[in-house]
Structure formats: C-alpha cells, structure tokens
Amino acid sequence: MLAAALLVLAGCSQEATPSSEPEGATLEQAAIARGVVRDPATAQPVGLYAREGDRLCITTGRIGTFVDYGEGIGCSAHGTYSRDGERMRVDFGKGCAFDAAFYGDGVRFPGSLPAGCEAACRGRASLSGLQFDRLSESGSEAAALRDPAGRGLCG
C-alpha cells in the first residue's frame, strides 16, 4: 500500500520542461496577447509624452523635447527620427544623434549621449537618461507642444 502511494505521488511531480525564452519575455508576450501591454513592434510613437516636468512630442518624422528646472537650467531640442522596431534613431542636429528606446507606451533616452547634445542645454541640465510616459496619442497635441521660450518643437 505504501509503495502504491509513493508511485502515485511520483507520477504527480513532473519536472517542468525548461523554456528557451526567459520568464520575463514569456510574461510580456502574454500581457501583449491579452492587450494589457502595448506591442512596441506595432505601436505608433506619435503623441505627447511626459515625466514630471519633462516633455516629449512625436509627430510623423518629427521629435522634440524640453526639460525646465527653472533659473535658466534646462534643455530644448527638436529634430527628426526614424524607427526600427523598438529602436528610434533621434537626430537633433549639431552632432546630437543617438538611439532611443521606444517601448509602446514610453520612450527612454540613453544614459550617455554625444557631446553635441550639450548645446541644447543650459546650466547643469542634460538630455541623458530621460524617460517619458505616453500622455496622448494625438498628433495635433504633439504638434502644439512648445518649450518654455515659446518655440514649437514638433509642429
């Protein structure tokens, strides 16, 4: 009787088959399939983005951003972008071109940017490492964004 019970228990404890994908990737795919998370491969980046006082606008082929910390400390830049999946090639001109990450509902600038990007900033401000969350998918709202000096960034 004891032997039969052990056989039943042994049959219930099967080892999980190892997956070739990391668990996080599988969870993300499940969330995309259920519509909980936007698929960055098919999502359109056009819209208005923000994080605290920082702003980013994206229209068709145009991108602009500003950060304003007051007292003459901040950044303002605008230019063009192209997209390849989750990678956005941003070019603000004057030697400020870099790859940003687009993840469906947000954009992240890399932590290290070319020296040319410093020209867009005043004081101790920087465009490095900025992260933005989507506020709106409206192209007209994005086109209307202006920096603190009143300059249009994406229109």
PDB file of C-alpha atoms in Angstrom:
ATOM      1  CA  MET A   1       0.000   0.000   0.000  1.00  0.00           C
ATOM      2  CA  LEU A   2       2.817   2.406   0.854  1.00  0.00           C
ATOM      3  CA  ALA A   3       4.557   1.556  -2.409  1.00  0.00           C
ATOM      4  CA  ALA A   4       1.387   2.349  -4.394  1.00  0.00           C
ATOM      5  CA  ALA A   5       1.013   5.731  -2.668  1.00  0.00           C
ATOM      6  CA  LEU A   6       4.632   6.606  -3.443  1.00  0.00           C
ATOM      7  CA  LEU A   7       4.126   5.707  -7.108  1.00  0.00           C
ATOM      8  CA  VAL A   8       1.059   7.968  -7.299  1.00  0.00           C
ATOM      9  CA  LEU A   9       2.979  10.854  -5.721  1.00  0.00           C
ATOM     10  CA  ALA A  10       5.942  10.302  -8.021  1.00  0.00           C
ATOM     11  CA  GLY A  11       3.645  10.466 -11.034  1.00  0.00           C
ATOM     12  CA  CYS A  12       2.259  13.830  -9.888  1.00  0.00           C
ATOM     13  CA  SER A  13       5.600  15.557  -9.554  1.00  0.00           C
ATOM     14  CA  GLN A  14       6.784  16.017 -13.114  1.00  0.00           C
ATOM     15  CA  GLU A  15       9.703  18.298 -13.759  1.00  0.00           C
ATOM     16  CA  ALA A  16       8.959  21.474 -15.676  1.00  0.00           C
ATOM     17  CA  THR A  17      10.437  21.476 -19.139  1.00  0.00           C
ATOM     18  CA  PRO A  18      12.972  24.268 -19.496  1.00  0.00           C
ATOM     19  CA  SER A  19      11.939  27.090 -21.825  1.00  0.00           C
ATOM     20  CA  SER A  20      14.342  28.624 -24.296  1.00  0.00           C
ATOM     21  CA  GLU A  21      12.879  32.067 -23.502  1.00  0.00           C
ATOM     22  CA  PRO A  22      13.415  33.937 -20.243  1.00  0.00           C
ATOM     23  CA  GLU A  23      10.349  34.001 -17.978  1.00  0.00           C
ATOM     24  CA  GLY A  24      10.021  37.791 -18.283  1.00  0.00           C
ATOM     25  CA  ALA A  25       9.762  37.558 -22.079  1.00  0.00           C
ATOM     26  CA  THR A  26       7.001  34.968 -21.789  1.00  0.00           C
ATOM     27  CA  LEU A  27       5.072  37.152 -19.329  1.00  0.00           C
ATOM     28  CA  GLU A  28       5.456  40.169 -21.618  1.00  0.00           C
ATOM     29  CA  GLN A  29       4.181  38.179 -24.610  1.00  0.00           C
ATOM     30  CA  ALA A  30       1.173  37.010 -22.578  1.00  0.00           C
ATOM     31  CA  ALA A  31       0.434  40.592 -21.489  1.00  0.00           C
ATOM     32  CA  ILE A  32       0.675  41.802 -25.112  1.00  0.00           C
ATOM     33  CA  ALA A  33      -1.611  38.985 -26.284  1.00  0.00           C
ATOM     34  CA  ARG A  34      -4.243  39.987 -23.683  1.00  0.00           C
ATOM     35  CA  GLY A  35      -3.976  43.689 -24.518  1.00  0.00           C
ATOM     36  CA  VAL A  36      -2.610  44.634 -21.097  1.00  0.00           C
ATOM     37  CA  VAL A  37       0.656  45.918 -22.592  1.00  0.00           C
ATOM     38  CA  ARG A  38       1.011  47.668 -25.948  1.00  0.00           C
ATOM     39  CA  ASP A  39       3.131  45.755 -28.503  1.00  0.00           C
ATOM     40  CA  PRO A  40       6.113  48.033 -29.259  1.00  0.00           C
ATOM     41  CA  ALA A  41       6.614  46.341 -32.635  1.00  0.00           C
ATOM     42  CA  THR A  42       3.245  47.549 -33.942  1.00  0.00           C
ATOM     43  CA  ALA A  43       2.536  50.619 -31.777  1.00  0.00           C
ATOM     44  CA  GLN A  44       2.833  54.029 -33.379  1.00  0.00           C
ATOM     45  CA  PRO A  45       5.005  56.517 -31.452  1.00  0.00           C
ATOM     46  CA  VAL A  46       3.067  59.656 -32.483  1.00  0.00           C
ATOM     47  CA  GLY A  47       1.832  61.510 -29.440  1.00  0.00           C
ATOM     48  CA  LEU A  48       2.678  63.536 -26.379  1.00  0.00           C
ATOM     49  CA  TYR A  49       4.867  62.127 -23.592  1.00  0.00           C
ATOM     50  CA  ALA A  50       5.894  63.421 -20.159  1.00  0.00           C
ATOM     51  CA  ARG A  51       7.618  62.541 -16.927  1.00  0.00           C
ATOM     52  CA  GLU A  52       7.292  65.084 -14.142  1.00  0.00           C
ATOM     53  CA  GLY A  53       8.187  68.449 -15.807  1.00  0.00           C
ATOM     54  CA  ASP A  54       9.925  66.920 -18.831  1.00  0.00           C
ATOM     55  CA  ARG A  55       8.027  66.805 -22.149  1.00  0.00           C
ATOM     56  CA  LEU A  56       8.463  64.973 -25.451  1.00  0.00           C
ATOM     57  CA  CYS A  57       6.447  65.283 -28.644  1.00  0.00           C
ATOM     58  CA  ILE A  58       6.486  62.957 -31.633  1.00  0.00           C
ATOM     59  CA  THR A  59       4.708  63.596 -34.916  1.00  0.00           C
ATOM     60  CA  THR A  60       5.301  61.893 -38.242  1.00  0.00           C
ATOM     61  CA  GLY A  61       9.074  62.098 -38.656  1.00  0.00           C
ATOM     62  CA  ARG A  62       9.490  64.916 -36.090  1.00  0.00           C
ATOM     63  CA  ILE A  63      10.550  64.760 -32.457  1.00  0.00           C
ATOM     64  CA  GLY A  64      11.118  67.435 -29.829  1.00  0.00           C
ATOM     65  CA  THR A  65      11.743  67.634 -26.119  1.00  0.00           C
ATOM     66  CA  PHE A  66      12.332  70.043 -23.297  1.00  0.00           C
ATOM     67  CA  VAL A  67      13.240  69.935 -19.645  1.00  0.00           C
ATOM     68  CA  ASP A  68      12.918  73.034 -17.493  1.00  0.00           C
ATOM     69  CA  TYR A  69      14.342  73.143 -13.994  1.00  0.00           C
ATOM     70  CA  GLY A  70      13.882  76.916 -13.618  1.00  0.00           C
ATOM     71  CA  GLU A  71      16.504  79.624 -13.086  1.00  0.00           C
ATOM     72  CA  GLY A  72      17.937  79.192 -16.590  1.00  0.00           C
ATOM     73  CA  ILE A  73      18.592  75.459 -16.185  1.00  0.00           C
ATOM     74  CA  GLY A  74      17.051  73.273 -18.864  1.00  0.00           C
ATOM     75  CA  CYS A  75      17.208  71.805 -22.355  1.00  0.00           C
ATOM     76  CA  SER A  76      15.228  72.232 -25.552  1.00  0.00           C
ATOM     77  CA  ALA A  77      15.814  70.258 -28.744  1.00  0.00           C
ATOM     78  CA  HIS A  78      13.915  69.266 -31.849  1.00  0.00           C
ATOM     79  CA  GLY A  79      14.713  67.351 -34.975  1.00  0.00           C
ATOM     80  CA  THR A  80      13.856  64.166 -36.802  1.00  0.00           C
ATOM     81  CA  TYR A  81      13.608  60.479 -36.010  1.00  0.00           C
ATOM     82  CA  SER A  82      13.343  57.171 -37.783  1.00  0.00           C
ATOM     83  CA  ARG A  83      12.160  53.956 -36.248  1.00  0.00           C
ATOM     84  CA  ASP A  84      13.189  50.332 -36.491  1.00  0.00           C
ATOM     85  CA  GLY A  85      11.067  48.217 -34.119  1.00  0.00           C
ATOM     86  CA  GLU A  86      11.829  49.294 -30.566  1.00  0.00           C
ATOM     87  CA  ARG A  87      14.753  51.480 -31.654  1.00  0.00           C
ATOM     88  CA  MET A  88      14.312  55.140 -32.579  1.00  0.00           C
ATOM     89  CA  ARG A  89      17.178  56.947 -34.268  1.00  0.00           C
ATOM     90  CA  VAL A  90      16.882  60.531 -32.977  1.00  0.00           C
ATOM     91  CA  ASP A  91      18.754  63.386 -34.689  1.00  0.00           C
ATOM     92  CA  PHE A  92      18.557  66.783 -33.001  1.00  0.00           C
ATOM     93  CA  GLY A  93      21.288  68.177 -35.292  1.00  0.00           C
ATOM     94  CA  LYS A  94      24.620  69.786 -34.330  1.00  0.00           C
ATOM     95  CA  GLY A  95      26.187  66.404 -33.539  1.00  0.00           C
ATOM     96  CA  CYS A  96      23.350  65.248 -31.312  1.00  0.00           C
ATOM     97  CA  ALA A  97      22.165  61.942 -32.797  1.00  0.00           C
ATOM     98  CA  PHE A  98      21.503  58.786 -30.785  1.00  0.00           C
ATOM     99  CA  ASP A  99      19.350  55.678 -30.476  1.00  0.00           C
ATOM    100  CA  ALA A 100      16.418  55.929 -28.064  1.00  0.00           C
ATOM    101  CA  ALA A 101      14.233  53.037 -26.905  1.00  0.00           C
ATOM    102  CA  PHE A 102      10.527  53.024 -27.751  1.00  0.00           C
ATOM    103  CA  TYR A 103       8.568  50.518 -25.684  1.00  0.00           C
ATOM    104  CA  GLY A 104       4.987  51.112 -26.765  1.00  0.00           C
ATOM    105  CA  ASP A 105       3.859  53.456 -24.016  1.00  0.00           C
ATOM    106  CA  GLY A 106       7.103  55.271 -23.430  1.00  0.00           C
ATOM    107  CA  VAL A 107      10.449  56.496 -24.717  1.00  0.00           C
ATOM    108  CA  ARG A 108      13.820  56.288 -22.990  1.00  0.00           C
ATOM    109  CA  PHE A 109      16.960  58.218 -23.956  1.00  0.00           C
ATOM    110  CA  PRO A 110      20.305  56.516 -23.279  1.00  0.00           C
ATOM    111  CA  GLY A 111      22.342  57.460 -20.236  1.00  0.00           C
ATOM    112  CA  SER A 112      25.259  58.620 -22.360  1.00  0.00           C
ATOM    113  CA  LEU A 113      24.745  60.995 -25.280  1.00  0.00           C
ATOM    114  CA  PRO A 114      27.128  62.539 -27.805  1.00  0.00           C
ATOM    115  CA  ALA A 115      28.879  65.751 -26.759  1.00  0.00           C
ATOM    116  CA  GLY A 116      26.863  67.679 -29.383  1.00  0.00           C
ATOM    117  CA  CYS A 117      23.745  67.246 -27.253  1.00  0.00           C
ATOM    118  CA  GLU A 118      25.195  69.586 -24.620  1.00  0.00           C
ATOM    119  CA  ALA A 119      24.489  72.540 -26.950  1.00  0.00           C
ATOM    120  CA  ALA A 120      20.744  72.003 -26.402  1.00  0.00           C
ATOM    121  CA  CYS A 121      21.117  72.534 -22.640  1.00  0.00           C
ATOM    122  CA  ARG A 122      21.832  75.362 -20.218  1.00  0.00           C
ATOM    123  CA  GLY A 123      23.310  75.112 -16.769  1.00  0.00           C
ATOM    124  CA  ARG A 124      23.714  71.616 -15.357  1.00  0.00           C
ATOM    125  CA  ALA A 125      20.775  70.165 -17.329  1.00  0.00           C
ATOM    126  CA  SER A 126      21.149  67.201 -19.657  1.00  0.00           C
ATOM    127  CA  LEU A 127      19.093  65.129 -22.064  1.00  0.00           C
ATOM    128  CA  SER A 128      20.878  61.967 -20.904  1.00  0.00           C
ATOM    129  CA  GLY A 129      18.760  59.218 -19.390  1.00  0.00           C
ATOM    130  CA  LEU A 130      15.404  60.954 -19.847  1.00  0.00           C
ATOM    131  CA  GLN A 131      12.325  58.734 -19.698  1.00  0.00           C
ATOM    132  CA  PHE A 132       8.861  59.674 -20.867  1.00  0.00           C
ATOM    133  CA  ASP A 133       5.449  58.048 -20.465  1.00  0.00           C
ATOM    134  CA  ARG A 134       2.751  58.467 -23.100  1.00  0.00           C
ATOM    135  CA  LEU A 135       0.069  61.027 -22.212  1.00  0.00           C
ATOM    136  CA  SER A 136      -1.731  61.149 -25.540  1.00  0.00           C
ATOM    137  CA  GLU A 137      -1.754  59.534 -28.974  1.00  0.00           C
ATOM    138  CA  SER A 138      -2.906  62.786 -30.567  1.00  0.00           C
ATOM    139  CA  GLY A 139      -0.689  64.128 -33.320  1.00  0.00           C
ATOM    140  CA  SER A 140      -2.272  67.578 -33.010  1.00  0.00           C
ATOM    141  CA  GLU A 141      -1.487  67.744 -29.287  1.00  0.00           C
ATOM    142  CA  ALA A 142       2.085  66.690 -30.018  1.00  0.00           C
ATOM    143  CA  ALA A 143       2.380  69.305 -32.785  1.00  0.00           C
ATOM    144  CA  ALA A 144       1.163  72.019 -30.396  1.00  0.00           C
ATOM    145  CA  LEU A 145       3.912  71.445 -27.784  1.00  0.00           C
ATOM    146  CA  ARG A 146       6.072  74.493 -27.150  1.00  0.00           C
ATOM    147  CA  ASP A 147       9.126  74.856 -24.954  1.00  0.00           C
ATOM    148  CA  PRO A 148       9.245  77.477 -22.153  1.00  0.00           C
ATOM    149  CA  ALA A 149      10.598  80.060 -24.645  1.00  0.00           C
ATOM    150  CA  GLY A 150       7.522  79.551 -26.861  1.00  0.00           C
ATOM    151  CA  ARG A 151       9.302  77.658 -29.660  1.00  0.00           C
ATOM    152  CA  GLY A 152       7.299  74.932 -31.383  1.00  0.00           C
ATOM    153  CA  LEU A 153       9.043  71.562 -31.125  1.00  0.00           C
ATOM    154  CA  CYS A 154       7.075  69.221 -33.391  1.00  0.00           C
ATOM    155  CA  GLY A 155       4.786  71.465 -35.468  1.00  0.00           C
TER     156      GLY A 155
END
